[in-house]
Amino acid sequence: MSAEIIQSRREWLLSERPASRMQARLGRAYVAWRRFSANRLAVLGLLIIIALLVLAAFADVLAPYSPTVGDLKNARLLPPGAAHWFGTDDLGRDIYSRIVYGSRWTLYVVILVAIIAAPIGLLVGTVAGYAGGWTDAVLMRITDIFLAFPKLVLALAFVAALGPGIENAVLAIAITSWPPYARIARAETLTVRNSDFIKAVQLMGASPFRIVLRHIMPLCISSLIIRVTLDMAGIILTAAGLGFLGLGAQPPLPEWGAMIASGRRFILDQWWVAAAPGAAILIVSLGFNLLGDGLRDALDPRSGDQ
């Protein structure tokens, strides 16, 4: 592609007077990508998350051994080597294969928690901010009650009531994760509910439900995406903590927190049993944090074009 064509497309994307909504959307996306790609650490975080997605999607191909079946007689607690890159655990299972398959459970938890918690927080926050009065007071006091407890302690209480298991762990984490999103959505709503365009929509006869759903919620999504991305690391750590305590994924599922729990007995002599899943949690959590920081800079409307 010639330099002239590239330059003309760039000028079309950056036009101050777009001819269509599609051109305006593409222009905003291009500007956001320029801001994001200028942050090298954010790009590194994106690459880590892409690697996680590839591991999860092609675990059957990338894992040389079964994640649940081991060779207890010949491969118990072997150190890292050519046959087993990350060594084996106390049941003779390949740790690398278990980490690769465990990436699926990590994504499973993260995606489900985001799908459940983010819409709840968005709905509560926008309704509270737009309605005001006693509705705002009641919803925010409920939010404050959830925020008063540490997330892991509250998740432990819910899992203890619901019973151990990966599905109950996801539900417990989601129940404890929505209040910050509600706070952000409420703050965004308070800044726009008295704006001229909201007044114009009200004069046109739009119902409060339509105003919240069609005009206020879309304005809160960018801030919500940033917060959700930054919270991914905390969600992973909470899920790993529940798995470590035996309240999350149950054996023989290759969940990283449960793997650390099973390897803590060998931490002094066979350190790789716990170190490998711990490193996986560290790297993925770092990737989500770097990605969230980059998205915050890219999607912030107050940032200037770099």
PDB file of N, CA and C in Angstrom, residues 180-229:
ATOM      1  N   PRO A 180     -18.361  -1.341  42.985  1.00  0.00           N
ATOM      2  CA  PRO A 180     -17.543  -0.278  42.379  1.00  0.00           C
ATOM      3  C   PRO A 180     -18.076   0.180  41.027  1.00  0.00           C
ATOM      4  N   TYR A 181     -18.626  -0.739  40.248  1.00  0.00           N
ATOM      5  CA  TYR A 181     -19.184  -0.354  38.955  1.00  0.00           C
ATOM      6  C   TYR A 181     -20.415   0.530  39.134  1.00  0.00           C
ATOM      7  N   ALA A 182     -21.200   0.246  40.159  1.00  0.00           N
ATOM      8  CA  ALA A 182     -22.361   1.083  40.441  1.00  0.00           C
ATOM      9  C   ALA A 182     -21.925   2.498  40.826  1.00  0.00           C
ATOM     10  N   ARG A 183     -20.874   2.609  41.614  1.00  0.00           N
ATOM     11  CA  ARG A 183     -20.379   3.929  42.004  1.00  0.00           C
ATOM     12  C   ARG A 183     -19.909   4.733  40.791  1.00  0.00           C
ATOM     13  N   ILE A 184     -19.173   4.069  39.898  1.00  0.00           N
ATOM     14  CA  ILE A 184     -18.681   4.762  38.709  1.00  0.00           C
ATOM     15  C   ILE A 184     -19.845   5.193  37.820  1.00  0.00           C
ATOM     16  N   ALA A 185     -20.807   4.294  37.600  1.00  0.00           N
ATOM     17  CA  ALA A 185     -21.943   4.625  36.747  1.00  0.00           C
ATOM     18  C   ALA A 185     -22.771   5.760  37.343  1.00  0.00           C
ATOM     19  N   ARG A 186     -22.932   5.774  38.653  1.00  0.00           N
ATOM     20  CA  ARG A 186     -23.687   6.848  39.297  1.00  0.00           C
ATOM     21  C   ARG A 186     -22.980   8.191  39.126  1.00  0.00           C
ATOM     22  N   ALA A 187     -21.654   8.188  39.309  1.00  0.00           N
ATOM     23  CA  ALA A 187     -20.898   9.434  39.151  1.00  0.00           C
ATOM     24  C   ALA A 187     -20.995   9.965  37.720  1.00  0.00           C
ATOM     25  N   GLU A 188     -20.896   9.065  36.743  1.00  0.00           N
ATOM     26  CA  GLU A 188     -21.028   9.483  35.348  1.00  0.00           C
ATOM     27  C   GLU A 188     -22.433  10.018  35.074  1.00  0.00           C
ATOM     28  N   THR A 189     -23.441   9.367  35.652  1.00  0.00           N
ATOM     29  CA  THR A 189     -24.826   9.791  35.426  1.00  0.00           C
ATOM     30  C   THR A 189     -25.086  11.158  36.019  1.00  0.00           C
ATOM     31  N   LEU A 190     -24.545  11.423  37.188  1.00  0.00           N
ATOM     32  CA  LEU A 190     -24.761  12.725  37.828  1.00  0.00           C
ATOM     33  C   LEU A 190     -24.177  13.866  37.017  1.00  0.00           C
ATOM     34  N   THR A 191     -23.115  13.578  36.243  1.00  0.00           N
ATOM     35  CA  THR A 191     -22.490  14.634  35.446  1.00  0.00           C
ATOM     36  C   THR A 191     -23.272  14.958  34.174  1.00  0.00           C
ATOM     37  N   VAL A 192     -24.143  14.050  33.731  1.00  0.00           N
ATOM     38  CA  VAL A 192     -24.827  14.275  32.447  1.00  0.00           C
ATOM     39  C   VAL A 192     -26.340  14.391  32.579  1.00  0.00           C
ATOM     40  N   ARG A 193     -26.911  14.075  33.742  1.00  0.00           N
ATOM     41  CA  ARG A 193     -28.384  14.015  33.804  1.00  0.00           C
ATOM     42  C   ARG A 193     -29.026  15.388  33.624  1.00  0.00           C
ATOM     43  N   ASN A 194     -28.309  16.456  33.902  1.00  0.00           N
ATOM     44  CA  ASN A 194     -28.844  17.811  33.709  1.00  0.00           C
ATOM     45  C   ASN A 194     -28.294  18.475  32.453  1.00  0.00           C
ATOM     46  N   SER A 195     -27.691  17.690  31.564  1.00  0.00           N
ATOM     47  CA  SER A 195     -27.142  18.242  30.330  1.00  0.00           C
ATOM     48  C   SER A 195     -28.262  18.656  29.375  1.00  0.00           C
ATOM     49  N   ASP A 196     -27.898  19.503  28.417  1.00  0.00           N
ATOM     50  CA  ASP A 196     -28.896  20.018  27.477  1.00  0.00           C
ATOM     51  C   ASP A 196     -29.494  18.904  26.628  1.00  0.00           C
ATOM     52  N   PHE A 197     -28.673  17.951  26.205  1.00  0.00           N
ATOM     53  CA  PHE A 197     -29.224  16.914  25.328  1.00  0.00           C
ATOM     54  C   PHE A 197     -30.185  15.999  26.092  1.00  0.00           C
ATOM     55  N   ILE A 198     -29.963  15.806  27.403  1.00  0.00           N
ATOM     56  CA  ILE A 198     -30.918  15.034  28.203  1.00  0.00           C
ATOM     57  C   ILE A 198     -32.224  15.817  28.341  1.00  0.00           C
ATOM     58  N   LYS A 199     -32.119  17.127  28.556  1.00  0.00           N
ATOM     59  CA  LYS A 199     -33.326  17.959  28.629  1.00  0.00           C
ATOM     60  C   LYS A 199     -34.098  17.903  27.309  1.00  0.00           C
ATOM     61  N   ALA A 200     -33.368  17.913  26.202  1.00  0.00           N
ATOM     62  CA  ALA A 200     -34.033  17.859  24.899  1.00  0.00           C
ATOM     63  C   ALA A 200     -34.769  16.536  24.716  1.00  0.00           C
ATOM     64  N   VAL A 201     -34.154  15.456  25.133  1.00  0.00           N
ATOM     65  CA  VAL A 201     -34.799  14.146  25.016  1.00  0.00           C
ATOM     66  C   VAL A 201     -36.039  14.085  25.908  1.00  0.00           C
ATOM     67  N   GLN A 202     -35.960  14.684  27.096  1.00  0.00           N
ATOM     68  CA  GLN A 202     -37.127  14.713  27.979  1.00  0.00           C
ATOM     69  C   GLN A 202     -38.269  15.506  27.351  1.00  0.00           C
ATOM     70  N   LEU A 203     -37.947  16.628  26.719  1.00  0.00           N
ATOM     71  CA  LEU A 203     -38.978  17.438  26.077  1.00  0.00           C
ATOM     72  C   LEU A 203     -39.619  16.711  24.904  1.00  0.00           C
ATOM     73  N   MET A 204     -38.888  15.793  24.295  1.00  0.00           N
ATOM     74  CA  MET A 204     -39.436  15.008  23.187  1.00  0.00           C
ATOM     75  C   MET A 204     -40.344  13.883  23.676  1.00  0.00           C
ATOM     76  N   GLY A 205     -40.462  13.723  25.003  1.00  0.00           N
ATOM     77  CA  GLY A 205     -41.375  12.744  25.554  1.00  0.00           C
ATOM     78  C   GLY A 205     -40.782  11.389  25.855  1.00  0.00           C
ATOM     79  N   ALA A 206     -39.479  11.278  25.858  1.00  0.00           N
ATOM     80  CA  ALA A 206     -38.852   9.987  26.153  1.00  0.00           C
ATOM     81  C   ALA A 206     -39.071   9.622  27.617  1.00  0.00           C
ATOM     82  N   SER A 207     -39.327   8.349  27.870  1.00  0.00           N
ATOM     83  CA  SER A 207     -39.536   7.867  29.233  1.00  0.00           C
ATOM     84  C   SER A 207     -38.207   7.794  29.980  1.00  0.00           C
ATOM     85  N   PRO A 208     -38.245   7.827  31.309  1.00  0.00           N
ATOM     86  CA  PRO A 208     -36.993   7.682  32.069  1.00  0.00           C
ATOM     87  C   PRO A 208     -36.243   6.391  31.730  1.00  0.00           C
ATOM     88  N   PHE A 209     -36.982   5.304  31.503  1.00  0.00           N
ATOM     89  CA  PHE A 209     -36.329   4.043  31.148  1.00  0.00           C
ATOM     90  C   PHE A 209     -35.555   4.186  29.842  1.00  0.00           C
ATOM     91  N   ARG A 210     -36.152   4.818  28.844  1.00  0.00           N
ATOM     92  CA  ARG A 210     -35.478   4.991  27.563  1.00  0.00           C
ATOM     93  C   ARG A 210     -34.281   5.931  27.689  1.00  0.00           C
ATOM     94  N   ILE A 211     -34.419   6.971  28.488  1.00  0.00           N
ATOM     95  CA  ILE A 211     -33.305   7.910  28.664  1.00  0.00           C
ATOM     96  C   ILE A 211     -32.105   7.207  29.294  1.00  0.00           C
ATOM     97  N   VAL A 212     -32.382   6.421  30.341  1.00  0.00           N
ATOM     98  CA  VAL A 212     -31.288   5.704  31.007  1.00  0.00           C
ATOM     99  C   VAL A 212     -30.662   4.678  30.082  1.00  0.00           C
ATOM    100  N   LEU A 213     -31.524   3.923  29.378  1.00  0.00           N
ATOM    101  CA  LEU A 213     -31.021   2.818  28.555  1.00  0.00           C
ATOM    102  C   LEU A 213     -30.325   3.298  27.294  1.00  0.00           C
ATOM    103  N   ARG A 214     -30.873   4.293  26.616  1.00  0.00           N
ATOM    104  CA  ARG A 214     -30.370   4.682  25.299  1.00  0.00           C
ATOM    105  C   ARG A 214     -29.414   5.852  25.324  1.00  0.00           C
ATOM    106  N   HIS A 215     -29.464   6.685  26.366  1.00  0.00           N
ATOM    107  CA  HIS A 215     -28.675   7.909  26.323  1.00  0.00           C
ATOM    108  C   HIS A 215     -27.647   8.019  27.448  1.00  0.00           C
ATOM    109  N   ILE A 216     -27.924   7.427  28.609  1.00  0.00           N
ATOM    110  CA  ILE A 216     -26.992   7.558  29.726  1.00  0.00           C
ATOM    111  C   ILE A 216     -26.061   6.361  29.820  1.00  0.00           C
ATOM    112  N   MET A 217     -26.595   5.155  29.713  1.00  0.00           N
ATOM    113  CA  MET A 217     -25.749   3.962  29.819  1.00  0.00           C
ATOM    114  C   MET A 217     -24.606   3.945  28.807  1.00  0.00           C
ATOM    115  N   PRO A 218     -24.845   4.296  27.530  1.00  0.00           N
ATOM    116  CA  PRO A 218     -23.718   4.291  26.587  1.00  0.00           C
ATOM    117  C   PRO A 218     -22.576   5.229  26.984  1.00  0.00           C
ATOM    118  N   LEU A 219     -22.893   6.321  27.668  1.00  0.00           N
ATOM    119  CA  LEU A 219     -21.855   7.250  28.098  1.00  0.00           C
ATOM    120  C   LEU A 219     -21.011   6.681  29.245  1.00  0.00           C
ATOM    121  N   CYS A 220     -21.550   5.709  29.964  1.00  0.00           N
ATOM    122  CA  CYS A 220     -20.846   5.126  31.104  1.00  0.00           C
ATOM    123  C   CYS A 220     -20.008   3.906  30.721  1.00  0.00           C
ATOM    124  N   ILE A 221     -20.183   3.403  29.506  1.00  0.00           N
ATOM    125  CA  ILE A 221     -19.568   2.128  29.149  1.00  0.00           C
ATOM    126  C   ILE A 221     -18.054   2.214  29.109  1.00  0.00           C
ATOM    127  N   SER A 222     -17.503   3.319  28.573  1.00  0.00           N
ATOM    128  CA  SER A 222     -16.043   3.410  28.461  1.00  0.00           C
ATOM    129  C   SER A 222     -15.380   3.374  29.834  1.00  0.00           C
ATOM    130  N   SER A 223     -15.919   4.127  30.800  1.00  0.00           N
ATOM    131  CA  SER A 223     -15.361   4.102  32.150  1.00  0.00           C
ATOM    132  C   SER A 223     -15.538   2.727  32.781  1.00  0.00           C
ATOM    133  N   LEU A 224     -16.659   2.076  32.473  1.00  0.00           N
ATOM    134  CA  LEU A 224     -16.920   0.752  33.034  1.00  0.00           C
ATOM    135  C   LEU A 224     -15.952  -0.280  32.461  1.00  0.00           C
ATOM    136  N   ILE A 225     -15.670  -0.186  31.164  1.00  0.00           N
ATOM    137  CA  ILE A 225     -14.723  -1.124  30.541  1.00  0.00           C
ATOM    138  C   ILE A 225     -13.354  -1.001  31.190  1.00  0.00           C
ATOM    139  N   ILE A 226     -12.933   0.220  31.442  1.00  0.00           N
ATOM    140  CA  ILE A 226     -11.629   0.433  32.064  1.00  0.00           C
ATOM    141  C   ILE A 226     -11.595  -0.184  33.455  1.00  0.00           C
ATOM    142  N   ARG A 227     -12.631   0.059  34.235  1.00  0.00           N
ATOM    143  CA  ARG A 227     -12.659  -0.473  35.601  1.00  0.00           C
ATOM    144  C   ARG A 227     -12.738  -1.995  35.604  1.00  0.00           C
ATOM    145  N   VAL A 228     -13.524  -2.570  34.688  1.00  0.00           N
ATOM    146  CA  VAL A 228     -13.624  -4.025  34.613  1.00  0.00           C
ATOM    147  C   VAL A 228     -12.273  -4.633  34.263  1.00  0.00           C
ATOM    148  N   THR A 229     -11.580  -4.022  33.307  1.00  0.00           N
ATOM    149  CA  THR A 229     -10.265  -4.541  32.914  1.00  0.00           C
ATOM    150  C   THR A 229      -9.275  -4.466  34.072  1.00  0.00           C
TER     151      THR A 229
END
